[in-house]
Each structure stands twice: as C-alpha cells, then as structure tokens.
Tab-separated table of C-alpha atoms and ligand atoms in Angstrom:
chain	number	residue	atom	x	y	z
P	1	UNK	CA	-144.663	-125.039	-16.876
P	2	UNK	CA	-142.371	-125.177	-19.918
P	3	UNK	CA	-139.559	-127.456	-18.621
P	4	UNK	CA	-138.823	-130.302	-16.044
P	5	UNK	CA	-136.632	-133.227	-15.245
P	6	UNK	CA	-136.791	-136.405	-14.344
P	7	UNK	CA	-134.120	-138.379	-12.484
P	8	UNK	CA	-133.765	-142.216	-10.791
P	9	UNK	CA	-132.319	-142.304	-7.119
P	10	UNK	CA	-130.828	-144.472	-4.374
P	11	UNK	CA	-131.354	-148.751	-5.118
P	12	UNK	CA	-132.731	-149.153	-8.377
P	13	UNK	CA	-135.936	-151.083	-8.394
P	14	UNK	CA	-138.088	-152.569	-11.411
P	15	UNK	CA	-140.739	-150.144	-12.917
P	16	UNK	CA	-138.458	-147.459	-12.282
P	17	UNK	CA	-138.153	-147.342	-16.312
P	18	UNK	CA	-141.776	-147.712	-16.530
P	19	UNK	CA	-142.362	-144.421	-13.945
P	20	UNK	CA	-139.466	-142.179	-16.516
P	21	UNK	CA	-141.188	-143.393	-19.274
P	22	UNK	CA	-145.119	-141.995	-18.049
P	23	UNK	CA	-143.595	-138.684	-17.257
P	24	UNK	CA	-141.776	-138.032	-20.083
P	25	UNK	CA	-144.499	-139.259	-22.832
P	26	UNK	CA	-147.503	-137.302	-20.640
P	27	UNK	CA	-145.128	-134.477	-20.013
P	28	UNK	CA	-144.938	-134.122	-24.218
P	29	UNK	CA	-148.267	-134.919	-24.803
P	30	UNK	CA	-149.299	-131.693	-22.360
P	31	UNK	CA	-146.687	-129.673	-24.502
P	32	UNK	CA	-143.772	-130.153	-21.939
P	33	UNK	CA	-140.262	-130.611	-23.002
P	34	UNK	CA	-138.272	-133.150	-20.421
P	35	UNK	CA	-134.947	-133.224	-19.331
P	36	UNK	CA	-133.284	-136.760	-18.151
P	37	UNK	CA	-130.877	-136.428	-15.724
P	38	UNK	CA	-128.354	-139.300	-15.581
P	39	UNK	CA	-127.166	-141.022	-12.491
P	40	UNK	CA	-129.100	-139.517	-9.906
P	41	UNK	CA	-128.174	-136.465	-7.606
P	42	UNK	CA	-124.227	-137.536	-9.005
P	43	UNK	CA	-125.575	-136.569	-11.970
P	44	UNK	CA	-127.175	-133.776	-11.283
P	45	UNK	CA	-124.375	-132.096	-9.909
P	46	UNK	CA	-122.002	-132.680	-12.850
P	47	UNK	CA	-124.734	-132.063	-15.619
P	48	UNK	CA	-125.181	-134.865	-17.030
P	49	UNK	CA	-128.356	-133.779	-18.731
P	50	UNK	CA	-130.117	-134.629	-21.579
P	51	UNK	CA	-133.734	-133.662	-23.347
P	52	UNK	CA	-135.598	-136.529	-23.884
P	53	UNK	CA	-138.062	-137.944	-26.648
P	54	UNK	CA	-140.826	-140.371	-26.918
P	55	UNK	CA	-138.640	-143.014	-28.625
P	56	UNK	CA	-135.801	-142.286	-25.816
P	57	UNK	CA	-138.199	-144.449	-23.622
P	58	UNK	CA	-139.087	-147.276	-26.440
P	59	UNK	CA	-139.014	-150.709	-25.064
P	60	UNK	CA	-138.575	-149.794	-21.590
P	61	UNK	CA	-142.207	-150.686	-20.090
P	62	UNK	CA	-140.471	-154.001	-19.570
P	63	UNK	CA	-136.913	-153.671	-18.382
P	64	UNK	CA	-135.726	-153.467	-14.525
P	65	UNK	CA	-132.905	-151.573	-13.450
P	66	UNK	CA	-132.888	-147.905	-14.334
P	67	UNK	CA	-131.819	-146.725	-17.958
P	68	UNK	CA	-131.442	-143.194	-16.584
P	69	UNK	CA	-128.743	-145.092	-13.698
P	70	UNK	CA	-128.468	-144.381	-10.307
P	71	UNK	CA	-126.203	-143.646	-7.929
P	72	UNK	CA	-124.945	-143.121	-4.139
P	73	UNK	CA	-123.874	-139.683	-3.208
P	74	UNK	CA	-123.587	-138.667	-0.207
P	75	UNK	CA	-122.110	-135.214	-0.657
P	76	UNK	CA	-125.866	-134.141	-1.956
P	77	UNK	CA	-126.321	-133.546	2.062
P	78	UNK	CA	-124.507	-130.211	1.939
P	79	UNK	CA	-125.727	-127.359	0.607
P	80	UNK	CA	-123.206	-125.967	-1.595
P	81	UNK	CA	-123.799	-128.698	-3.892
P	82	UNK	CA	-127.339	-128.879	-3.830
P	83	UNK	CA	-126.851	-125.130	-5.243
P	84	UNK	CA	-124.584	-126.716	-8.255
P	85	UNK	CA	-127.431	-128.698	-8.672
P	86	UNK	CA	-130.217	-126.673	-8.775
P	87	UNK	CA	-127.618	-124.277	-11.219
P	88	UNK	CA	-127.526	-126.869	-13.210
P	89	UNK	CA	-131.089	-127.023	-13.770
P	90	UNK	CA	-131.904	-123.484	-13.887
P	91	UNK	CA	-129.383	-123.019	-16.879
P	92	UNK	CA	-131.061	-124.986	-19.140
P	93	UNK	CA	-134.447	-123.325	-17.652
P	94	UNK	CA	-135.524	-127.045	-16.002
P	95	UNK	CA	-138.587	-125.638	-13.703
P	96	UNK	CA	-139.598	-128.615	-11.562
P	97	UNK	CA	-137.829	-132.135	-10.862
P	98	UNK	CA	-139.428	-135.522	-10.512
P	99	UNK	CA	-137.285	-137.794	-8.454
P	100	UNK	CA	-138.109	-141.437	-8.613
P	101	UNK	CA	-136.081	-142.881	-5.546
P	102	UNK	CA	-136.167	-144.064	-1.882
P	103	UNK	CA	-136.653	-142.142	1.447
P	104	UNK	CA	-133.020	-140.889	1.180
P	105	UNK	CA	-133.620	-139.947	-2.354
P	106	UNK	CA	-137.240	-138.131	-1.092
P	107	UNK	CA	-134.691	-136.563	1.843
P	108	UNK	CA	-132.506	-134.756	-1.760
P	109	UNK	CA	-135.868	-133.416	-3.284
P	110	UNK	CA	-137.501	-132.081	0.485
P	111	UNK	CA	-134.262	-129.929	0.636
P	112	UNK	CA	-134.030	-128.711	-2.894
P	113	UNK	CA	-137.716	-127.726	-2.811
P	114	UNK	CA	-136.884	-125.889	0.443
P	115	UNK	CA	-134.238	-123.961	-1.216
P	116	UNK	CA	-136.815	-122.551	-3.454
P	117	UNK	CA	-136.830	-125.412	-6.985
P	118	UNK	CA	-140.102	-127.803	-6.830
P	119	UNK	CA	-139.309	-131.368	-6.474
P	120	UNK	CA	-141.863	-134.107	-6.872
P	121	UNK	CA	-141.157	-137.548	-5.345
P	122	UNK	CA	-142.504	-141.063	-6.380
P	123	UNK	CA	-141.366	-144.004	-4.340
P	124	UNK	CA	-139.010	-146.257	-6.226
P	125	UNK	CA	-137.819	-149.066	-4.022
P	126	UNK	CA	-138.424	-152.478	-3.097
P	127	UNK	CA	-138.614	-151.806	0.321
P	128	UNK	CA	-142.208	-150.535	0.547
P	129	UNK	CA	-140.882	-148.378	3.456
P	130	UNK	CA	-142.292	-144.936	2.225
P	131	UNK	CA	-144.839	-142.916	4.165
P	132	UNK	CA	-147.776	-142.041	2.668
P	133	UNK	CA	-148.280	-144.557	0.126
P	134	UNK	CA	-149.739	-148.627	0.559
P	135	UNK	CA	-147.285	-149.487	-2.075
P	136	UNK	CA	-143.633	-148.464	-3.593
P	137	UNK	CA	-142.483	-149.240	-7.021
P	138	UNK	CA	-140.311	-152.412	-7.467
P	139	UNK	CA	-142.221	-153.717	-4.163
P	140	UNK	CA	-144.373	-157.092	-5.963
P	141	UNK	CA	-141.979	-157.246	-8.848
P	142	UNK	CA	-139.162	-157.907	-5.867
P	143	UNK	CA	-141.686	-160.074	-3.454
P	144	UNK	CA	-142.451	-162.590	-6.393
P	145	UNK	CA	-138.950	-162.881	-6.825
P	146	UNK	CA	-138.517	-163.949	-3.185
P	147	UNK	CA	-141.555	-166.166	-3.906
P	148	UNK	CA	-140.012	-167.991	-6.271
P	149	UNK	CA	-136.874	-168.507	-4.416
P	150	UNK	CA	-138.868	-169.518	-1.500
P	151	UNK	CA	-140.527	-172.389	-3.627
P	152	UNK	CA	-137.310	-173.685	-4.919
P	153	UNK	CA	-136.119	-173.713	-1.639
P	154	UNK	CA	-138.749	-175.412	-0.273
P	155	UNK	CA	-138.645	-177.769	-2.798
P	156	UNK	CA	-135.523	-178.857	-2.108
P	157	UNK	CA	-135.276	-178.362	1.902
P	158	UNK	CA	-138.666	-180.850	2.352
P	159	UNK	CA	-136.769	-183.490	0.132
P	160	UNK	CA	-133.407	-183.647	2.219
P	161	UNK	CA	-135.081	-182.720	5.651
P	162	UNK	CA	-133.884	-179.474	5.601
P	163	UNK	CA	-133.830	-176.164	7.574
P	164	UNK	CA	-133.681	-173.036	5.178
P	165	UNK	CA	-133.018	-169.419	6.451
P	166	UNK	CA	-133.998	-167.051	3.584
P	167	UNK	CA	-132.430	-163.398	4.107
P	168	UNK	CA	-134.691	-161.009	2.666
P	169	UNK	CA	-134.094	-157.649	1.450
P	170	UNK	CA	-135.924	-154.295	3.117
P	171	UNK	CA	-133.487	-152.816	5.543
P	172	UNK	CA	-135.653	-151.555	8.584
P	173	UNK	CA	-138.521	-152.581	7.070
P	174	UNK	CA	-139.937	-156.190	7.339
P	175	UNK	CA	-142.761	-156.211	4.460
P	176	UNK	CA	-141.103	-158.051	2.054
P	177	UNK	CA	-140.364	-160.297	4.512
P	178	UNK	CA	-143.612	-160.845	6.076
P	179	UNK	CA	-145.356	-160.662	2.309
P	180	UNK	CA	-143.079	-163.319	1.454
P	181	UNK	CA	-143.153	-165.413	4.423
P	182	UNK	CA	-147.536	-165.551	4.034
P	183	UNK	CA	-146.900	-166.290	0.348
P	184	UNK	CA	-144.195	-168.565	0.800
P	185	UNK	CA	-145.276	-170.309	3.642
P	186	UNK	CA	-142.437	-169.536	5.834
P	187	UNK	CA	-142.475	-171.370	9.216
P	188	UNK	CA	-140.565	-168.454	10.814
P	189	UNK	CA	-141.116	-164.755	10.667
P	190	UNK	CA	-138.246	-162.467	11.584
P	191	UNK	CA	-138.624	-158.722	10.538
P	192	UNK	CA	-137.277	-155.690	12.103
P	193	UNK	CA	-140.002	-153.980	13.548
P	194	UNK	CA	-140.405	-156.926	16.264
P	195	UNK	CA	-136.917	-157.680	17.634
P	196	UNK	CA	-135.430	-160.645	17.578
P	197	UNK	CA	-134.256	-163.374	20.204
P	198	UNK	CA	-132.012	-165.825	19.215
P	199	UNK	CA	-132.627	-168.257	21.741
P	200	UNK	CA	-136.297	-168.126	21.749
P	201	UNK	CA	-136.162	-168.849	18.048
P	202	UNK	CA	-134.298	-171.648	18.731
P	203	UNK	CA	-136.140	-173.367	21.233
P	204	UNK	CA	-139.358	-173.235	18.860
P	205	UNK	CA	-137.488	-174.675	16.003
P	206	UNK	CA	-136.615	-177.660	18.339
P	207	UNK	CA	-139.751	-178.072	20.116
P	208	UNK	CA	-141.663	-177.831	15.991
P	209	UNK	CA	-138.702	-180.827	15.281
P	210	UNK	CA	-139.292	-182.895	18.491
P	211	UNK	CA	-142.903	-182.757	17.502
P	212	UNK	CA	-141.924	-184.521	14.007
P	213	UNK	CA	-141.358	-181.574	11.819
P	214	UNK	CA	-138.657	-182.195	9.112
P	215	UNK	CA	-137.719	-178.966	7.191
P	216	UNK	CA	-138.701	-175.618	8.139
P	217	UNK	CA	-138.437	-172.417	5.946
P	218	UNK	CA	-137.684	-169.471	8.258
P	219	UNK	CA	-137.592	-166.202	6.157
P	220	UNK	CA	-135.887	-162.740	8.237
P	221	UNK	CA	-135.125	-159.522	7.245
P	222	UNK	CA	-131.570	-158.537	5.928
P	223	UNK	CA	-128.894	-156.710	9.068
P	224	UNK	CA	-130.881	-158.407	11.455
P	225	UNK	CA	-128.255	-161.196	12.777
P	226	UNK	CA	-125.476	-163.354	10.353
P	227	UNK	CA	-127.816	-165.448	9.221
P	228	UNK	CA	-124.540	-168.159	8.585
P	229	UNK	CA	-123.822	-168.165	11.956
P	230	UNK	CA	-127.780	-168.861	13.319
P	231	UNK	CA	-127.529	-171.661	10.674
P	232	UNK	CA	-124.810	-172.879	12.236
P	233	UNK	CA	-126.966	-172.792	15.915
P	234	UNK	CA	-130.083	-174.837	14.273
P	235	UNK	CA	-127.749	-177.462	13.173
P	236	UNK	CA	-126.397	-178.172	16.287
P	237	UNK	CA	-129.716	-177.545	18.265
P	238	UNK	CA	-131.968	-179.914	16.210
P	239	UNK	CA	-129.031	-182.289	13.759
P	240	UNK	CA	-131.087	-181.415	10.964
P	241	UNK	CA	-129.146	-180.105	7.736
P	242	UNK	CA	-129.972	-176.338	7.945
P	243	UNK	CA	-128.578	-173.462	5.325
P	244	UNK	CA	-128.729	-169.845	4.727
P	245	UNK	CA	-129.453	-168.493	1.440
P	246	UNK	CA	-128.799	-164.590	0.842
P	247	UNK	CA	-131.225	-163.568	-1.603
P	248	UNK	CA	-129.263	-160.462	-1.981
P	249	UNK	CA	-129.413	-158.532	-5.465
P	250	UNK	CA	-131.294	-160.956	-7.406
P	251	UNK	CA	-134.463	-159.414	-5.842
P	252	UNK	CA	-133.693	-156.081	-7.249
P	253	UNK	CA	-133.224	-156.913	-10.964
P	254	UNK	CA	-135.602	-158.365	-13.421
P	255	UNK	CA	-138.717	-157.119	-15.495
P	256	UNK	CA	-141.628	-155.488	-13.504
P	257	UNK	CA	-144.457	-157.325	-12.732
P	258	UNK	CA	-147.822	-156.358	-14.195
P	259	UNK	CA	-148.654	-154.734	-10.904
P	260	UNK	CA	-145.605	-152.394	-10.661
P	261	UNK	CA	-145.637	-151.629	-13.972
P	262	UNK	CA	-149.347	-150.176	-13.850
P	263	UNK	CA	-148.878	-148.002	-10.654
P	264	UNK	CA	-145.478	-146.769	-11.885
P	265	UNK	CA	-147.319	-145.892	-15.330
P	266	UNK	CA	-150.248	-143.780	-13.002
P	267	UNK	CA	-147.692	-142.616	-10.598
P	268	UNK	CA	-145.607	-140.985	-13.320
P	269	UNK	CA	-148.353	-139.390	-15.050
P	270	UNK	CA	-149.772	-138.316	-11.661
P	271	UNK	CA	-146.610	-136.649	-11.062
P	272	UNK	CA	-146.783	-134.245	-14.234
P	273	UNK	CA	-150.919	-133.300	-13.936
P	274	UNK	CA	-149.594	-131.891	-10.467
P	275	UNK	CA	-147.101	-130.191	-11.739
P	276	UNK	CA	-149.647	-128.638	-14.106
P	277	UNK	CA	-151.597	-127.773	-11.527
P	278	UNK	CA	-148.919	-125.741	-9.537
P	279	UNK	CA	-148.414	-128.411	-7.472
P	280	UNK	CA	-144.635	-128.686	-5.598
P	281	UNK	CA	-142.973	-130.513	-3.253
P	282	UNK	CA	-145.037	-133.499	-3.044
P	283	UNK	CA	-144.728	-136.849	-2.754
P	284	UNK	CA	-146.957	-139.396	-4.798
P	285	UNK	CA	-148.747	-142.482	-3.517
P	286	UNK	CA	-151.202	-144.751	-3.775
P	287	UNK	CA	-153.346	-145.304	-1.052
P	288	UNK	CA	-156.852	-147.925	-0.270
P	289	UNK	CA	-156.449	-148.227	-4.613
P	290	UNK	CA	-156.088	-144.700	-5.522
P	291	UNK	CA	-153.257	-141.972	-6.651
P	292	UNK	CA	-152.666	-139.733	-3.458
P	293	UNK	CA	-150.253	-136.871	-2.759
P	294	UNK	CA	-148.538	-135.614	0.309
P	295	UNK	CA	-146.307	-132.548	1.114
P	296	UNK	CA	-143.252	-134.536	0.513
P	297	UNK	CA	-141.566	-132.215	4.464
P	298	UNK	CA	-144.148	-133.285	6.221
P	299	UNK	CA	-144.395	-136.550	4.607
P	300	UNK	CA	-140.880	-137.266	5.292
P	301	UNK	CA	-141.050	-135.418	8.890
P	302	UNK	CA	-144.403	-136.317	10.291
P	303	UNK	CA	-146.096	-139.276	8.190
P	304	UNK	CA	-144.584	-142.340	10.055
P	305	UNK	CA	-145.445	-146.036	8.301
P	306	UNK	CA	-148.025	-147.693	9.839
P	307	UNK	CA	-146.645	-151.252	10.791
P	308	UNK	CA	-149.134	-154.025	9.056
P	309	UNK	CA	-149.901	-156.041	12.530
P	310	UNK	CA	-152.221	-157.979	10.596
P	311	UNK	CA	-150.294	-159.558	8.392
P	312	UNK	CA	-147.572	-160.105	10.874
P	313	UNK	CA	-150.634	-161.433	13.017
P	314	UNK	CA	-151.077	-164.281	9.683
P	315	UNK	CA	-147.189	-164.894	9.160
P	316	UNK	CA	-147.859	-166.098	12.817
P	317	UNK	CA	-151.238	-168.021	12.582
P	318	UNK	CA	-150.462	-169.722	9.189
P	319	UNK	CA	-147.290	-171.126	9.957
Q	401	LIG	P1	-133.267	-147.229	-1.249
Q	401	LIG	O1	-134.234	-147.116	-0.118
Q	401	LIG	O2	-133.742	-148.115	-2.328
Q	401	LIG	O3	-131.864	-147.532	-0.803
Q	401	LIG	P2	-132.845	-144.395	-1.205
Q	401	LIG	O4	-133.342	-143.301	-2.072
Q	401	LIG	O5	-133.300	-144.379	0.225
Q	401	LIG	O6	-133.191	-145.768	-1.923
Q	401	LIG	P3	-130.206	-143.511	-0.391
Q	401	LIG	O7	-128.833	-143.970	-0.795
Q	401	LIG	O8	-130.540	-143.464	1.045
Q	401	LIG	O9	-131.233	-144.416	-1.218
Q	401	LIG	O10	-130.423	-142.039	-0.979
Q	401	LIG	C1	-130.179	-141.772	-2.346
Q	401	LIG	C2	-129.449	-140.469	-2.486
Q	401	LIG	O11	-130.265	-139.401	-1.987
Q	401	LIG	C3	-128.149	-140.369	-1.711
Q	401	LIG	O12	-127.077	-141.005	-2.350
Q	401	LIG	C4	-127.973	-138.856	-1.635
Q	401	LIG	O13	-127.474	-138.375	-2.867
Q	401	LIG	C5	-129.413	-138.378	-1.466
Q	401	LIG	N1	-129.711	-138.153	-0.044
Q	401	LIG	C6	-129.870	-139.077	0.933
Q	401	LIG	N2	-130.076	-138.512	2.129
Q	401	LIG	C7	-130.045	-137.171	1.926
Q	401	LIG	C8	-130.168	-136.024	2.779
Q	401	LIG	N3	-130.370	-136.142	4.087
Q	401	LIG	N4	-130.086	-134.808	2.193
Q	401	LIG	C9	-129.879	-134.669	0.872
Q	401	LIG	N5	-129.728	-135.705	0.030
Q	401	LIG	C10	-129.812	-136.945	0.532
C-alpha cells in the first residue's frame, strides 16, 4: 500500500488530532504517503484533499477539536455520492481511508468498503457508544470536564442549599453520565438505557429532603426530558432553590487528557500496521487494555454495546 487518507467525522472530540497525527507520522515512517481530507465526508465529496507531512501535524498532540474539521452531511447516505467520493480518492491513487468519527461516521466507511474502497474506522467521540471497543476517543478528556463542572457545582449548590440538575452529553448512551455521576458524586442517576419517571424521581428527592438533605446533585443524560422544566417541579415539590445547568459544548472542546491522547496515539498507528497487513474494513478498539479489531459490517450490524450494570449498580449504591 502506496497511498491512504485520513479524515475526521461527525462531533469532533479531543485526541482526534492526536489519532491524524499517529497515522500520518507511522504511515511515513513505513514509506506511506498520506492524504488529509478536510471536513469529513463534505469534504470528501468536493476534494478537498491535501498530502500531508510530518510537520503538518506539529503541535497537535495537545489541541481538541479537529484541525482536519468536520462536518454533517447527510447526503453521504446515497450512493451516487459516495461514488464522487470514492472518485475522488481513486484519482489521486488514495488506496485505503481511515475515518476517525462516530457510529454514523463508521455507518460512511461500512458502505464505502462495501462498494469495493477499504475503510478503517477508529472511534472518535465522547459518547463511548461504539461497539467493539471499552473506550472511544474524546471519552475521559470529556468526563473530566463534566467532573469539574460537577465540583463547581457542588461547591456552590451545598453552600446555598441547592438542587443542581447537570445535563450531560452522550445521546442514547448514559456512560458519561453514569462515569460522571460515580466521580462526581451525583445523588441522582438518569441515563437512557433505564427510562425515566418523572414522578418517581420526584418523590425520592422529597423523601432524601424530608430526611434533612440540603442540596442534591442529580446528573441525566442529554434528550431525556427539559431539564428547565423538571427544575421547575423540584422547586415546587421540596422549596429548595433547584437549577439546571446544560453542560452542552464545553464538554467537547479542550486539550486531551493523558489517557485519550495515548489510546488515540496506539489507535492511529494500529490503524496503518493493518492496513499493511491487508487488513480492510475494520474497526479499531481497545478492549480489557489492549488494541483490538473488528469487521467494521458486522461490528456496526451485529456487535451491540454491552450496558455497564455495574457501574449503574454503584451510581445507585454510592449515592
Ligand atoms: P457523533 O456520535 O460524535 O455525533 P457520528 O460520526 O455518529 O459522531 P453523525 O453525524 O451521525 O456523527 O455521522 C457523521 C457523518 O457520517 C454524517 O454527517 C454522514 O456524512 C455520514 N453518515 C452517517 N450515517 C450514514 C449512513 N447511514 N450512510 C452513509 N453515511 C452516513
């Protein structure tokens, strides 16, 4: 293998940099030119291509976000322009693609390397809700940004008698949540994989406030309910002060933890040894501490996330 590219999809996460950056200095050390591609499957489509060098990745072990950009685009479901795409690639003799993206980024590579051009997929985002792997990229740097939020909130909800709601990123999947809710302490776990009743909720907070408690931290998963309006209910349930922060964006930017930064750095070099090796259409993880790799269809298709009823099992008991 002579050429490949590399490319950043869906939300950005932190040691997405840090993954570009392993396969294109591995990829030249093994005698392999690379090939950024610029805003994702967008991108892609419109050729925004460009070789890259060792220095083109200077100073960017440390930086979140994605230098390489990212984007939303949808119309990479159809065919036709998947086709562009792989044109694209073909004309400047690109032989293999690593994607570094989410499950609907993974859902772009599965299809290309069913039409016939080898994808590789490593799981950027903070939402740790990728089969086959313990761990995504951006996962800890994003949970120890929630931790800190959590202790400045708790800071200041135990010296006003407080109730805090913290809305946590992670769309259908409740590990950041439940992570951050052992690590922070939360009083309250709410995550998607367990349903939610409002009135049940509720009636624990009150019964936890008639038994003396004075501030509460109750962290829940993002889309779950308007986390304004459930403020709104505690207030007038218990009369204690209660707010809703919306963590929102914040836990998506910043520099990658040491953590993230070291698995990216494996992940990305992992990627281009299987490549090597013939390897296509796979997806990379890490799994019980070491670098795994899974047909990236059946991975996608068949490898459902185990839900961690353990440490939902803690959020519950150390509360
Ligand atoms: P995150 O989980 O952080 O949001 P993601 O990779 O899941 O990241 P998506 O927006 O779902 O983010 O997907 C990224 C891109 O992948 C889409 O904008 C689209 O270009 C492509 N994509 C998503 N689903 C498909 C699909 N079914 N077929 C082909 N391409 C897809």
């Amino acid at each position: 293998i002579k050429k490949i590219g590399v490319l950043t999809s869906g939300g950005d996460a932190p040691g997405m940099n840090a993954a570009v950056r392993a396969v294109v200095r591995t990829a030249i050390a093994k005698g392999i030119e690379v090939y950024g591609i610029y805003d994702g499957y967008l991108g892609l489509h419109e050729g925004r291509i460009k070789k890259l060098e060792r220095h083109n990745v200077s100073d960017m072990i440390n930086r979140g976000g994605t230098f390489l950009g990212s984007a939303r685009f949808p119309e990479f479901k159809e065919e036709s322009v998947r086709h562009t795409a792989i044109a694209n690639m073909r004309k400047l003799d690109i032989e293999a693609l690593v994607v570094v993206g989410g499950d609907g980024s993974y859902m772009g590579a599965k299809k290309m390397t069913e039409m016939g051009f080898p994808c590789i997929g490593l799981p950027g985002t903070i939402d740790n809700d990728i089969a086959g792997t313990d761990y995504t990229i951006g996962f800890h740097t994003a949970l120890n940004t929630v931790l800190d939020a959590i202790d400045r909130l708790r800071d200041t909800s135990s010296s006003h008698n407080r109730i805090s709601i913290v809305e946590i990123m992670g769309r259908h999947c409740g590990d950041l949540t439940m992570m951050a809710a052992i690590g922070g302490g939360a009083e309250f776990t709410i995550i998607p994989e367990k349903g939610y009743n409002e009135d049940e909720l509720v009636a624990s907070i009150v019964s936890d406030v008639e038994k003396g408690k004075k501030h509460a931290i109750i962290a829940i998963t993002e889309h779950i309910t308007n986390v304004a309006d459930l403020a709104m209910v505690i207030e007038k349930r218990t009369h204690l002060e209660t707010r809703a922060t919306i963590l929102g964006h914040t836990q998506r930017g910043g520099s990658p933890c040491a953590f993230d930064r070291i698995m990216a750095s494996e992940m990305g070099a992992f990627a281009v040894e299987l490549l090597i090796q013939g390897e296509a259409g796979r997806c990379v993880g890490i799994q019980s501490n070491k670098l795994t790799h899974h047909d990236i269809i059946d991975a996608i298709e068949n490898m459902a996330r185990p839900f961690n009823q353990s440490i939902y099992d803690l959020t519950k008991i150390l509360s």
